[in-house]
Amino acid sequence: MNLSKEDIVRLLVTEDEGERSSLIAESYRTKVSRRGDKVYLRGLIELSNRCRKDCLYCGIRSSNKAVERYELDDEAVVSEAMFAFRAGYGSVVIQSGERNDRAFTSRITRLVRKIKELSDGRLGITLSCGEQSYDIYKEWREAGAHRYLLRIESSTKSLYEKIHPADSRHSFEYRLGCLGFLRDAGYKVGTGVMIGLPFQTPENLADDLLFFKRIGADMIGMGPYLEHRQTPLYAYKDMLLPKSRRLELTIRMIALLRILMPDINIAATTALQVIDPMGREKAVMAGANVIMPNMTDSSKRGNYQIYENKPGVGEDAEITKSNLESNLAACGIGIGWNEWGDFDTAGVPAGRECRVPGQDGNA
Ligand code: SAM
Ligand code: SF4
């Protein structure tokens, strides 16, 4: 269905309870009729909190000297992936702080190949390792990764620039261009934004949804922005909406997106669970169909605190799995065991919007 920017803004801010519940009901109906009522699980492996970037909102930014840096060794990554495989998760997501050095990029290639080999090609691999060159994205794609998550954070350039340092390592145009590289390299392309950022307006959020539709994203991960004391953006904490309102806005963004893009994969993100223990399940009832349970070793989870009060720190993968399964069962939500859960959106070619200036003809 097409919704205008004005419709979206109105539905994001309406205080009419009837209008709100019709939106959620319509979104849920759309999801069930187009994608079924199951959720797909992607086991999340937080490979490393070393990052070359300094995003003003993120707890593991390079300037935060209070963070103890870690890197999982190959054996740990492979064993977490195999745990997910045996548990029937269907896919894993390897996420990391951003690094572009050859030691890092080759390691990802090696790990992707190894996991593919050990799972006989059956475990789907999503990567979320930040901005890279077209050649590196291609190398990882050829090794066997088939989806990539790179949030645009905000599709409004002026807002993006308020939440990132003003230097060449944090270029809005390059990040946008990476979405084009990913499409050209043959990935299912995932992006997303944070919701409830300081300076962000309902109009900005409406533009984000229309941006996702325009570029033909295959997957979207949107979560509430959660302030972190050890970051520069914390200085604006008094401008923020209450957390309950950020949760509500996220739920409505998910519902609106499902109506705008009925077939895509939409994640119920962990940040929702920080605000409400059942936040992810509520997102599923509003149109989300993907959950990414954490597989990372309990001794390392505490060091991957992009925001504070991250849930499940100290928990191991087995406990995360059984807690999630019982919460989903309590809500009557089924799981797509051993399924990748992709939908063939035929990959809309990235338009001019997703091109790195001066680097035309990526493919
Ligand atoms: N480094 C890669 C990147 O930036 O694309 C992947 C890891 S990064 C931690 C994944 C996502 O975490 C970011 O895209 C951002 O949206 C989210 N994030 C970072 N800090 C956050 C915060 N304070 N609140 C909510 N989400 C946050
Ligand atoms: Fe690094 Fe990603 Fe955090 Fe930015 S959001 S500082 S790129 S880990």
XYZ file of C-alpha atoms and ligand atoms in Angstrom:
398
model
C 0.000 0.000 0.000
C 1.155 3.550 -0.627
C 1.162 5.993 2.241
C 2.049 9.647 1.783
C 4.562 11.414 3.996
C 1.661 13.293 5.606
C -0.190 10.014 6.374
C 2.952 8.552 7.943
C 3.619 11.581 10.131
C 0.001 11.632 11.305
C 0.055 7.923 12.214
C 3.361 8.323 14.051
C 2.031 11.045 16.314
C -1.697 10.319 16.629
C -3.053 10.023 20.154
C -6.254 8.443 18.887
C -6.178 4.938 20.400
C -8.587 3.551 17.759
C -6.384 4.765 14.909
C -3.312 3.301 16.605
C -4.850 -0.141 17.114
C -6.177 -0.249 13.530
C -2.638 0.469 12.303
C -1.139 -2.387 14.332
C -3.942 -4.795 13.349
C -3.593 -3.921 9.650
C 0.152 -4.403 9.784
C -0.141 -7.786 11.526
C -2.749 -8.929 8.981
C -0.453 -7.832 6.143
C 2.485 -9.737 7.590
C 0.517 -12.939 8.096
C -1.008 -12.854 4.621
C 2.286 -12.088 2.840
C 4.919 -13.787 5.008
C 3.055 -16.060 7.439
C 2.998 -15.809 11.220
C 6.438 -17.270 12.006
C 9.598 -15.467 13.056
C 13.023 -16.348 11.678
C 15.968 -16.514 14.020
C 19.483 -15.272 13.234
C 22.067 -16.110 15.902
C 24.088 -12.946 16.613
C 27.865 -13.246 17.037
C 29.562 -10.062 18.273
C 32.992 -10.689 16.781
C 34.884 -7.674 18.119
C 34.341 -4.261 19.715
C 37.459 -2.768 18.066
C 36.317 0.036 15.804
C 38.061 2.685 13.702
C 35.060 4.973 13.871
C 33.802 7.395 16.444
C 30.028 7.660 15.975
C 28.823 10.120 18.605
C 26.106 7.799 19.974
C 27.910 4.465 20.236
C 29.401 3.042 23.434
C 32.203 1.201 21.618
C 33.372 4.239 19.595
C 37.147 4.398 19.266
C 37.533 7.359 21.660
C 35.866 5.537 24.547
C 38.939 4.495 26.512
C 36.838 2.964 29.307
C 35.963 -0.019 27.097
C 38.041 -3.167 27.347
C 38.602 -4.198 23.735
C 38.252 -7.831 22.675
C 38.249 -9.998 19.628
C 36.758 -13.493 19.585
C 39.187 -16.075 18.248
C 38.303 -18.130 15.166
C 37.483 -21.186 17.256
C 34.937 -19.257 19.355
C 33.246 -17.744 16.278
C 32.978 -21.114 14.550
C 31.711 -22.844 17.690
C 29.014 -20.147 18.238
C 27.943 -20.485 14.617
C 27.721 -24.251 14.964
C 25.666 -23.839 18.146
C 23.184 -21.760 16.120
C 23.195 -24.371 13.348
C 22.504 -27.259 15.720
C 19.836 -25.203 17.489
C 17.993 -24.901 14.150
C 18.453 -21.134 13.789
C 18.951 -21.258 10.025
C 21.277 -18.231 9.940
C 23.895 -16.298 11.854
C 24.826 -12.625 11.849
C 28.493 -11.754 12.341
C 28.641 -8.198 13.642
C 31.683 -6.137 14.523
C 33.160 -2.723 15.027
C 34.447 -1.410 11.707
C 37.966 -2.226 10.531
C 39.365 -2.059 7.019
C 42.841 -3.545 7.503
C 43.674 -6.633 5.481
C 44.156 -8.842 8.572
C 40.529 -8.153 9.528
C 38.954 -8.425 6.079
C 40.811 -11.681 5.290
C 39.761 -13.103 8.637
C 36.097 -12.499 7.810
C 36.576 -14.205 4.424
C 38.194 -17.196 6.145
C 35.481 -17.427 8.817
C 32.643 -17.224 6.292
C 34.236 -20.000 4.207
C 34.787 -22.192 7.264
C 31.218 -21.808 8.578
C 29.792 -22.526 5.129
C 31.977 -25.613 4.806
C 31.120 -26.994 8.272
C 27.391 -26.465 7.773
C 27.444 -27.922 4.278
C 26.263 -24.569 2.930
C 23.076 -24.767 4.962
C 23.680 -22.010 7.533
C 22.823 -18.585 6.094
C 25.411 -15.891 6.883
C 24.612 -12.212 7.330
C 27.487 -9.790 7.849
C 27.337 -6.457 9.651
C 30.912 -5.191 9.649
C 30.458 -1.597 8.535
C 31.663 0.298 5.501
C 34.098 -1.426 3.164
C 35.199 -1.159 -0.463
C 33.196 -2.785 -3.244
C 36.004 -5.375 -3.677
C 35.838 -6.466 -0.050
C 32.061 -6.766 -0.102
C 32.434 -8.888 -3.241
C 35.116 -11.063 -1.650
C 32.875 -11.765 1.369
C 29.894 -12.446 -0.908
C 31.932 -14.944 -2.926
C 33.051 -16.618 0.315
C 29.372 -17.342 1.056
C 27.805 -14.434 2.997
C 24.517 -13.546 1.355
C 22.982 -10.756 3.435
C 24.520 -7.556 4.768
C 23.235 -5.120 7.383
C 24.388 -1.515 7.187
C 22.060 0.975 8.814
C 21.969 4.409 7.271
C 21.189 5.638 10.852
C 19.180 8.545 9.382
C 18.327 9.206 5.743
C 18.387 12.946 6.493
C 21.914 14.157 5.758
C 21.758 17.097 8.183
C 20.694 14.788 11.043
C 23.308 12.168 10.097
C 25.943 14.878 10.311
C 24.784 15.973 13.774
C 25.356 12.471 15.176
C 28.726 11.780 13.528
C 32.069 13.577 13.614
C 32.640 15.869 10.633
C 35.450 13.984 8.906
C 36.021 11.716 5.930
C 35.678 8.552 8.042
C 32.030 9.438 8.692
C 30.744 10.465 5.272
C 26.975 10.240 4.690
C 27.566 9.882 0.936
C 29.995 6.984 1.354
C 27.618 5.116 3.689
C 24.793 5.578 1.199
C 27.098 4.450 -1.598
C 27.927 1.278 0.337
C 24.273 0.234 -0.009
C 24.784 0.444 -3.790
C 28.021 -1.572 -3.561
C 26.197 -4.250 -1.567
C 23.380 -4.485 -4.086
C 25.868 -4.701 -6.959
C 27.864 -7.370 -5.134
C 24.719 -9.537 -4.961
C 23.650 -9.297 -1.323
C 20.234 -9.105 0.219
C 20.587 -5.547 1.458
C 19.608 -4.592 4.988
C 19.603 -1.105 6.405
C 17.785 0.849 9.113
C 17.777 3.783 11.477
C 17.733 4.673 15.153
C 14.477 6.075 16.468
C 14.196 8.843 19.055
C 17.541 10.517 18.347
C 18.054 14.040 19.601
C 17.096 16.544 16.851
C 15.007 13.900 15.015
C 11.484 14.876 13.920
C 8.490 12.721 12.855
C 9.095 14.117 9.337
C 12.645 12.695 9.404
C 11.227 9.286 10.372
C 8.641 9.416 7.584
C 11.464 10.213 5.148
C 13.371 7.172 6.451
C 10.469 4.835 5.637
C 10.059 6.346 2.171
C 13.816 6.013 1.630
C 13.706 2.266 2.446
C 10.917 1.827 -0.074
C 12.659 3.902 -2.741
C 15.908 1.922 -2.560
C 14.070 -1.440 -2.404
C 15.698 -2.649 0.840
C 15.347 -6.383 1.514
C 15.639 -6.160 5.290
C 15.237 -3.426 7.857
C 16.463 -3.193 11.448
C 15.138 -0.195 13.348
C 15.565 0.259 17.063
C 15.160 2.937 19.674
C 18.185 5.157 20.274
C 19.452 4.501 23.803
C 21.755 7.061 25.346
C 25.175 5.959 26.601
C 26.914 8.010 29.299
C 30.377 7.608 27.756
C 29.440 9.231 24.443
C 29.239 12.859 23.269
C 25.538 12.570 22.322
C 24.732 12.007 26.006
C 24.999 15.787 26.426
C 21.600 16.031 24.686
C 19.813 13.565 26.972
C 17.386 16.247 28.162
C 16.053 16.612 24.611
C 15.054 12.951 24.385
C 11.555 11.513 24.421
C 10.875 9.208 27.394
C 11.982 5.642 26.643
C 8.385 4.381 26.604
C 7.628 6.874 23.817
C 10.701 5.756 21.842
C 9.448 2.170 22.139
C 5.994 3.201 20.932
C 7.463 5.146 17.989
C 9.559 2.112 17.012
C 6.507 -0.163 17.108
C 4.607 2.279 14.883
C 7.553 2.610 12.475
C 7.583 -1.200 12.142
C 3.830 -1.306 11.543
C 3.986 1.442 8.899
C 6.937 -0.204 7.179
C 5.137 -3.563 6.977
C 2.240 -1.816 5.252
C 4.573 0.028 2.872
C 6.800 -2.989 2.147
C 4.714 -6.129 2.855
C 7.278 -8.748 1.777
C 10.539 -7.680 3.347
C 12.230 -8.960 6.495
C 11.845 -6.636 9.468
C 13.823 -7.213 12.653
C 12.525 -6.914 16.192
C 15.772 -5.517 17.600
C 17.413 -6.154 20.963
C 17.265 -2.438 21.864
C 13.474 -2.853 22.213
C 14.096 -5.449 24.916
C 16.110 -2.900 26.940
C 13.017 -0.726 27.330
C 10.506 -3.540 27.779
C 11.357 -7.220 28.454
C 8.630 -8.136 25.941
C 9.543 -5.338 23.497
C 10.632 -7.701 20.719
C 7.494 -9.812 21.016
C 5.385 -6.616 20.797
C 7.293 -5.678 17.628
C 6.510 -9.116 16.171
C 2.813 -8.538 16.874
C 3.163 -5.213 14.988
C 4.726 -6.695 11.835
C 8.350 -7.723 12.528
C 9.394 -11.264 11.497
C 13.080 -11.620 12.425
C 14.759 -11.905 15.853
C 18.503 -12.046 16.427
C 19.236 -13.903 19.685
C 22.735 -13.330 21.031
C 25.142 -16.270 20.694
C 28.227 -14.433 21.934
C 30.171 -16.018 24.788
C 28.858 -14.653 28.126
C 32.341 -13.461 29.214
C 32.553 -11.065 26.233
C 28.967 -9.783 25.905
C 29.489 -7.100 28.551
C 32.203 -5.463 26.433
C 29.930 -5.018 23.424
C 27.800 -2.335 25.060
C 26.779 -0.027 22.241
C 24.140 1.224 24.685
C 23.770 0.763 28.439
C 21.735 -1.943 30.207
C 22.144 -4.379 27.352
C 19.970 -7.417 28.155
C 21.363 -10.930 28.572
C 24.887 -9.879 29.643
C 26.386 -12.830 31.559
C 23.815 -15.185 29.999
C 25.071 -17.976 27.761
C 23.649 -18.909 24.362
C 21.696 -21.860 25.791
C 19.859 -19.654 28.309
C 19.195 -16.926 25.720
C 17.701 -19.626 23.508
C 15.392 -21.106 26.123
C 14.248 -17.670 27.423
C 13.411 -16.529 23.903
C 11.593 -19.734 23.027
C 9.417 -19.544 26.140
C 8.597 -15.839 25.578
C 7.631 -16.514 21.956
C 5.569 -19.543 22.932
C 3.767 -17.482 25.595
C 2.721 -15.031 22.841
C 1.714 -17.840 20.467
C 4.497 -16.904 18.026
C 5.922 -19.804 15.973
C 9.549 -20.179 14.820
C 10.757 -20.948 11.286
C 13.261 -23.602 12.374
C 16.145 -24.277 9.961
C 14.856 -21.731 7.456
C 16.707 -18.775 5.967
C 13.468 -16.857 5.689
C 14.439 -14.770 2.659
C 11.864 -13.416 0.307
C 12.784 -12.837 -3.296
C 12.251 -9.128 -3.809
C 14.206 -9.408 -7.078
C 16.697 -6.797 -5.854
C 15.710 -3.396 -7.151
C 18.937 -2.046 -8.663
C 20.448 0.692 -6.531
C 19.615 4.028 -8.102
C 21.793 7.124 -8.361
C 21.042 7.865 -4.726
C 23.199 4.909 -3.627
C 26.358 5.730 -5.563
C 29.657 6.811 -4.082
C 30.520 10.085 -5.827
C 33.361 9.521 -8.284
C 32.999 5.711 -8.117
C 30.416 4.953 -10.774
C 30.111 1.483 -12.283
C 30.763 -0.559 -9.169
C 30.013 -3.861 -10.752
N 29.980 -1.158 13.146
C 28.937 -1.588 12.296
C 28.085 -0.429 11.844
O 28.126 0.620 12.467
O 27.349 -0.611 10.856
C 28.063 -2.660 12.928
C 27.931 -2.618 14.429
S 27.057 -1.199 15.057
C 27.256 -1.407 16.783
C 25.363 -1.674 14.763
C 24.321 -0.622 15.012
O 24.219 -0.310 16.395
C 24.539 0.727 14.388
O 24.213 0.711 13.029
C 23.628 1.635 15.215
O 22.374 1.853 14.580
C 23.386 0.821 16.499
N 23.748 1.618 17.691
C 24.950 2.111 18.029
N 24.851 2.858 19.165
C 23.542 2.820 19.541
C 22.817 3.418 20.604
N 23.404 4.194 21.513
N 21.477 3.175 20.683
C 20.862 2.372 19.774
N 21.502 1.795 18.732
C 22.832 2.019 18.617
Fe 31.832 1.662 15.296
Fe 29.443 0.800 14.377
Fe 29.708 1.891 16.846
Fe 29.941 3.469 14.712
S 28.081 2.319 15.343
S 31.325 3.464 16.501
S 30.949 2.086 13.272
S 30.597 -0.013 16.118
